mmCIF file of C-alpha atoms in Angstrom:
data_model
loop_
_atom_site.group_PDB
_atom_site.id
_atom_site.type_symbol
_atom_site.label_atom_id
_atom_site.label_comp_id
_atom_site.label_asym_id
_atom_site.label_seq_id
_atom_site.Cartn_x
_atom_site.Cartn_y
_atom_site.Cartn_z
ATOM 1 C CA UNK S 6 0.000 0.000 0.000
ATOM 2 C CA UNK S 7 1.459 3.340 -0.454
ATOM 3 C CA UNK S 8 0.411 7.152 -0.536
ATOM 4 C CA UNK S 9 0.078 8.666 -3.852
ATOM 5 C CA UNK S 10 -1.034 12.752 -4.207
ATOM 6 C CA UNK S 11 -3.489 14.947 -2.480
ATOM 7 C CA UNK S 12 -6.729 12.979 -1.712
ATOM 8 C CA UNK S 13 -10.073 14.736 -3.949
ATOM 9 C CA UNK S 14 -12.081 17.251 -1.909
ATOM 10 C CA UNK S 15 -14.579 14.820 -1.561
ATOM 11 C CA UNK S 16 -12.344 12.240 0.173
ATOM 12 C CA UNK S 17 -10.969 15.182 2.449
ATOM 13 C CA UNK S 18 -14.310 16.199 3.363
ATOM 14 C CA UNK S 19 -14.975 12.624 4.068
ATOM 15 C CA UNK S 20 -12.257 12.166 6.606
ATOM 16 C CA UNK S 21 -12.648 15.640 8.531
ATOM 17 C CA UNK S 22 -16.103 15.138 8.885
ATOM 18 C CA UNK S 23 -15.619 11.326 10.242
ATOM 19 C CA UNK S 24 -13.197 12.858 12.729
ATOM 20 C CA UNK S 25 -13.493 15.288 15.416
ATOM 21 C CA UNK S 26 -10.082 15.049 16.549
ATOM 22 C CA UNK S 27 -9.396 15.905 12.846
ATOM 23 C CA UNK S 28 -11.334 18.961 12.801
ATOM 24 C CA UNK S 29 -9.411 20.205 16.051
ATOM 25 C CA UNK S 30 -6.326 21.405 14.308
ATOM 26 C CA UNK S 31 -7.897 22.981 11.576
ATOM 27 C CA UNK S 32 -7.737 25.810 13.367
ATOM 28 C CA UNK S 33 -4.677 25.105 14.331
ATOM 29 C CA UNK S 34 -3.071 24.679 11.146
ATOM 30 C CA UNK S 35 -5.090 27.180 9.172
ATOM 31 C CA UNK S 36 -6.078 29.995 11.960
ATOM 32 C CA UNK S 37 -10.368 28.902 10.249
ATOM 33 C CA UNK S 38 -12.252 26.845 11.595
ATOM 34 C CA UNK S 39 -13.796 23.985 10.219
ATOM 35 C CA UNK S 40 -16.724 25.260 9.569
ATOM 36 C CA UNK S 41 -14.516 27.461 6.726
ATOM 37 C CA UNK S 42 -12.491 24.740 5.341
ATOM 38 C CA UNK S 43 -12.575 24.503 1.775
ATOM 39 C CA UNK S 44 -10.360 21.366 0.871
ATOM 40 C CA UNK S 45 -11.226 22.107 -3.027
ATOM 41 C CA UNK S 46 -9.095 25.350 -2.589
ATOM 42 C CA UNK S 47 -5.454 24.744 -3.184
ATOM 43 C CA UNK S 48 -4.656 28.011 -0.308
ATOM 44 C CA UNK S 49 -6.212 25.903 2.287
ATOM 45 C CA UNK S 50 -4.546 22.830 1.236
ATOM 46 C CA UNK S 51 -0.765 24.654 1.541
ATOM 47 C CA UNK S 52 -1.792 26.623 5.002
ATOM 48 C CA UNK S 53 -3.214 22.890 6.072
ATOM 49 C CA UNK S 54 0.183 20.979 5.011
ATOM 50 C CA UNK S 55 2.296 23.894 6.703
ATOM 51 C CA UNK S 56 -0.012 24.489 9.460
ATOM 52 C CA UNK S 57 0.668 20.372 10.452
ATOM 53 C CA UNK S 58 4.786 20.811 9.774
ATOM 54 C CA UNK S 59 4.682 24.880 11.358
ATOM 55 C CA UNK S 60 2.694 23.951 14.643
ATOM 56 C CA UNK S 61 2.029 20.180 15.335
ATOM 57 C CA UNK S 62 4.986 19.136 14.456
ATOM 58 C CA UNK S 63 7.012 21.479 16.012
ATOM 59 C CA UNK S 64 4.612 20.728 19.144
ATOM 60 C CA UNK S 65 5.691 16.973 20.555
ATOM 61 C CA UNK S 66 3.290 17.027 23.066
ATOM 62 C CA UNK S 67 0.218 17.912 20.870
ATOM 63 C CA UNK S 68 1.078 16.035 17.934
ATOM 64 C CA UNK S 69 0.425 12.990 20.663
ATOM 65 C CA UNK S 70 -2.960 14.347 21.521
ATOM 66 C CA UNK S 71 -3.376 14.354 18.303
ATOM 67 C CA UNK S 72 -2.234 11.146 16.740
ATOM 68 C CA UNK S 73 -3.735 9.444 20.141
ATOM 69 C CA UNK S 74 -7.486 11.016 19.034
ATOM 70 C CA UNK S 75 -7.050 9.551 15.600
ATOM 71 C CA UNK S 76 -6.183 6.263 17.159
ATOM 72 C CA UNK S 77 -9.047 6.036 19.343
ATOM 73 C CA UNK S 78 -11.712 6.850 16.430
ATOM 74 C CA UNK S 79 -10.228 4.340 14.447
ATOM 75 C CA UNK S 80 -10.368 1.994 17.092
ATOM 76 C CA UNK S 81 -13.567 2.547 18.235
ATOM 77 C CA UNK S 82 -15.223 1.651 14.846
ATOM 78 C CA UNK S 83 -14.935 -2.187 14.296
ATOM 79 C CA UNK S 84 -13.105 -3.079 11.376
ATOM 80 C CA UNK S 85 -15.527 -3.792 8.800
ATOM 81 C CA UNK S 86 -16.582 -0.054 9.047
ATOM 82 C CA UNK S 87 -13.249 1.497 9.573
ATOM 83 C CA UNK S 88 -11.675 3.953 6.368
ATOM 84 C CA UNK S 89 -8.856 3.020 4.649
ATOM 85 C CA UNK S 90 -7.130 6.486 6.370
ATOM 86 C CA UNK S 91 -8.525 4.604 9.600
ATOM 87 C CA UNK S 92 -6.980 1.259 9.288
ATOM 88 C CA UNK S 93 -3.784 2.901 8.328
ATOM 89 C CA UNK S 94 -3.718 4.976 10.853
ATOM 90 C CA UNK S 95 -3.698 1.922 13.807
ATOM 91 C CA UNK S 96 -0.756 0.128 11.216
ATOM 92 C CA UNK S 97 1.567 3.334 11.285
ATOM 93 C CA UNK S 98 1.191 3.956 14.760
ATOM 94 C CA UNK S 99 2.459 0.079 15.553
ATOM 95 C CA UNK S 100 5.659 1.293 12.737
ATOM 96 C CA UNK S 101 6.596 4.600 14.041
ATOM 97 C CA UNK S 102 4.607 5.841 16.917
ATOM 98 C CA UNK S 103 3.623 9.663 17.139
ATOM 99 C CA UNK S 104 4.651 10.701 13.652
ATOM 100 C CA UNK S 105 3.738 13.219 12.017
ATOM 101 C CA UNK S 106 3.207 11.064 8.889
ATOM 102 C CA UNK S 107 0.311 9.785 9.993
ATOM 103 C CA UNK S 108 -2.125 13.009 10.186
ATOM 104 C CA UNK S 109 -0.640 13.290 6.354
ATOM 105 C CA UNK S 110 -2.284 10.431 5.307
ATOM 106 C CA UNK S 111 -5.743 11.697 5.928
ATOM 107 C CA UNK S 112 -5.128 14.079 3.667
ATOM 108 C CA UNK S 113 -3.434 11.673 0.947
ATOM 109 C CA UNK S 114 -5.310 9.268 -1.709
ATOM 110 C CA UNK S 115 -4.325 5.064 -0.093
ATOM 111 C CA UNK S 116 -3.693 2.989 -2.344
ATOM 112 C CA UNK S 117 -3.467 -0.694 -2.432
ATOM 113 C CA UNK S 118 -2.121 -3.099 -4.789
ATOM 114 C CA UNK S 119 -1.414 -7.008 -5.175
ATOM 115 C CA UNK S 120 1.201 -8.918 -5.961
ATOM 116 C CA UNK S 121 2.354 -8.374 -9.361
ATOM 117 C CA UNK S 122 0.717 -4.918 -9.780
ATOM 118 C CA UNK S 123 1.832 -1.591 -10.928
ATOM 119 C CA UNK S 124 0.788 2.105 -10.852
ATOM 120 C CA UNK S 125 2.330 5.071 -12.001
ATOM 121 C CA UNK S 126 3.285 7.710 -9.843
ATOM 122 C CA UNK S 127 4.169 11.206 -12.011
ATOM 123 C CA UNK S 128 6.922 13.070 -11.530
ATOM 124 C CA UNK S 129 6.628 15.865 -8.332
ATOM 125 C CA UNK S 130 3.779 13.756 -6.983
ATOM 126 C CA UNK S 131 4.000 13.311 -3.367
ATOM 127 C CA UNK S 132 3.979 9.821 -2.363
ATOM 128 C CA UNK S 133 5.116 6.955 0.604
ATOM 129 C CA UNK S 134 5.098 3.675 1.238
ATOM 130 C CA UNK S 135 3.175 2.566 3.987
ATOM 131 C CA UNK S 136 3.190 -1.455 3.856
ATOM 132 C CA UNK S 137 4.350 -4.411 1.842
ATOM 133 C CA UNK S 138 6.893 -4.937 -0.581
ATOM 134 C CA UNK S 139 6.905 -2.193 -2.963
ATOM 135 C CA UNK S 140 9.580 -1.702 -5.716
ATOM 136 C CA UNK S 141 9.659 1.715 -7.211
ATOM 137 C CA UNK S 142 11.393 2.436 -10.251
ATOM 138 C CA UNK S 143 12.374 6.165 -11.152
ATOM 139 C CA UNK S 144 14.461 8.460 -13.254
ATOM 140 C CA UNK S 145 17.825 9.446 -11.797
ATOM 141 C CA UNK S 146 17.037 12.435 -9.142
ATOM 142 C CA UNK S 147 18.666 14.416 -6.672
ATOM 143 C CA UNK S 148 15.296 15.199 -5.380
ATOM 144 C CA UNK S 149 14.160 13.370 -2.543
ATOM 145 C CA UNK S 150 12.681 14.920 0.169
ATOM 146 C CA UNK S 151 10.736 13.780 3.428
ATOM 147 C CA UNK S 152 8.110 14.695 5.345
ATOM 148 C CA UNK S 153 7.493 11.733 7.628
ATOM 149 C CA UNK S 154 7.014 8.358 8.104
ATOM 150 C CA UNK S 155 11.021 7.876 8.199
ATOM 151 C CA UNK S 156 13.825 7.335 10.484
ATOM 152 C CA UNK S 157 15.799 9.394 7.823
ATOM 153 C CA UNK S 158 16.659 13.320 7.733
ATOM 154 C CA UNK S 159 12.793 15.492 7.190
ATOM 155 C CA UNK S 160 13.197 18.847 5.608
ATOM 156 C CA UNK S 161 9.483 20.129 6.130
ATOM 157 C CA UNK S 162 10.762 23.795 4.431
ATOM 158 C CA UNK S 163 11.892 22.569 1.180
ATOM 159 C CA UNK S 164 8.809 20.140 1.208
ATOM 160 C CA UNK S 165 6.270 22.819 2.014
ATOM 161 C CA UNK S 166 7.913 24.915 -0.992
ATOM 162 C CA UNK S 167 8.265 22.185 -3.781
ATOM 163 C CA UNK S 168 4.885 20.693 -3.184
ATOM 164 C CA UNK S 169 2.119 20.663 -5.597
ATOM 165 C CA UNK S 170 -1.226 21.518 -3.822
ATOM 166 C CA UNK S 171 -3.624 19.916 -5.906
ATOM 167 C CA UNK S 172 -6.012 16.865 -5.235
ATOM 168 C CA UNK S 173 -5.676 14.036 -7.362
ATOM 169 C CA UNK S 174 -7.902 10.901 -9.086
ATOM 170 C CA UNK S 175 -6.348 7.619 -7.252
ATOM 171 C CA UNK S 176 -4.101 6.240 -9.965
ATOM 172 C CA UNK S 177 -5.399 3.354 -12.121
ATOM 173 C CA UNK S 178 -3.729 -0.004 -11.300
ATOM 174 C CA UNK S 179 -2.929 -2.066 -13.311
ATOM 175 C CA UNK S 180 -1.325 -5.876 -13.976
ATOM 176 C CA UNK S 181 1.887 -6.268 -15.224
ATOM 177 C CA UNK S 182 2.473 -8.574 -18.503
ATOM 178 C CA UNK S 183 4.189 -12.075 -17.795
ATOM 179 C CA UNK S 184 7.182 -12.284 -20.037
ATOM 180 C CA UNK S 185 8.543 -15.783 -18.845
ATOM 181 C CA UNK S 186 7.399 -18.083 -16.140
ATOM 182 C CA UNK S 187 9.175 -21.140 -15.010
ATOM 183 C CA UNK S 188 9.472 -23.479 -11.876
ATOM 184 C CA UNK S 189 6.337 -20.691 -9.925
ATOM 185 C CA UNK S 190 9.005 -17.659 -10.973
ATOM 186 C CA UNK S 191 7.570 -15.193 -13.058
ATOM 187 C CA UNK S 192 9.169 -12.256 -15.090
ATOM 188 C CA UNK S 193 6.913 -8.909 -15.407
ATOM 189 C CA UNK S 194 6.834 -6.421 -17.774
ATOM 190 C CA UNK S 195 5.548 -3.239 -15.968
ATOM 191 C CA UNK S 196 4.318 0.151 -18.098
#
């Protein structure tokens, strides 16, 4: 499963409404409130992202309040009737604890795949990897830069300046094309 672009407006709107704890650092984040938010509007999209690097990040004790709301929604809903945001939510916590990361993802499309399928990620698109064996192939680039969701080095400024605030489609997935299979091994052709 992995993160690919900005979630649509509808999908935002879906997971602020299902979430009070959610709707608590809109203000937060954007100095609106809720009732204001307009996740079609690119603006509120940027203030939101640096709102959630500027202030809960930068606030340890918060961003647990925080991340320890979300839990306890998700949790409280049985499983059948959890979101996909939901059910990742309870998985990242178990990986990396009070990470910022894991508010991003409400605001992200999910995506899952199975074995042996492919989607394309354009370039600039934000994306992560969130579980299972993923293999991502990619021009050469001097470009990476993290957010969350990592052990490694996070540089929310340059992230907050190169992203693209728009909402995205979830990609199409697709199979890849068996090019040779012997002894249960199979080659793919991806693209």
């Amino acid at each position: 499963a992995a993160c690919y672009g900005f979630a649509t407006a509808a999908t935002l709107a879906a997971n602020f409404a299902a979430s009070p704890t959610l709707q608590s650092i809109v203000g937060e984040c954007t100095g609106g409130r809720y009732s204001e938010c307009d996740p079609e509007s690119a603006d509120w999209l940027k203030n939101m992202i640096a709102g959630l690097f500027n202030h809960l990040d930068a606030d340890s004790e918060r961003l647990t309040q925080v991340i320890t709301g979300l839990r306890q929604e998700s949790e409280a809903l049985g499983p059948a009737v959890r979101s996909i945001h939901q059910r990742y939510c309870l998985v990242l916590y178990e990986q990396y604890g009070n990470d910022i990361g894991i508010v991003f993802t409400y605001l992200m499309n999910i995506v899952e795949t199975g074995v042996g399928k492919w989607f394309l990620i354009d370039a600039g698109v934000p994306h992560c990897y969130l579980q299972g064996e993923l293999m991502e192939c990619m021009v050469n680039s001097d470009n990476v830069v993290r957010g969350g969701l990592t052990p490694k080095l996070k540089d929310s400024a340059t992230l907050c300046q190169i992203l693209p605030y728009e909402s995205r489609q979830e990609p199409a997935v697709a199979d890849g094309t068996v090019l040779l299979e012997s002894e249960g091994r199979r080659v793919l052709e991806y693209y």
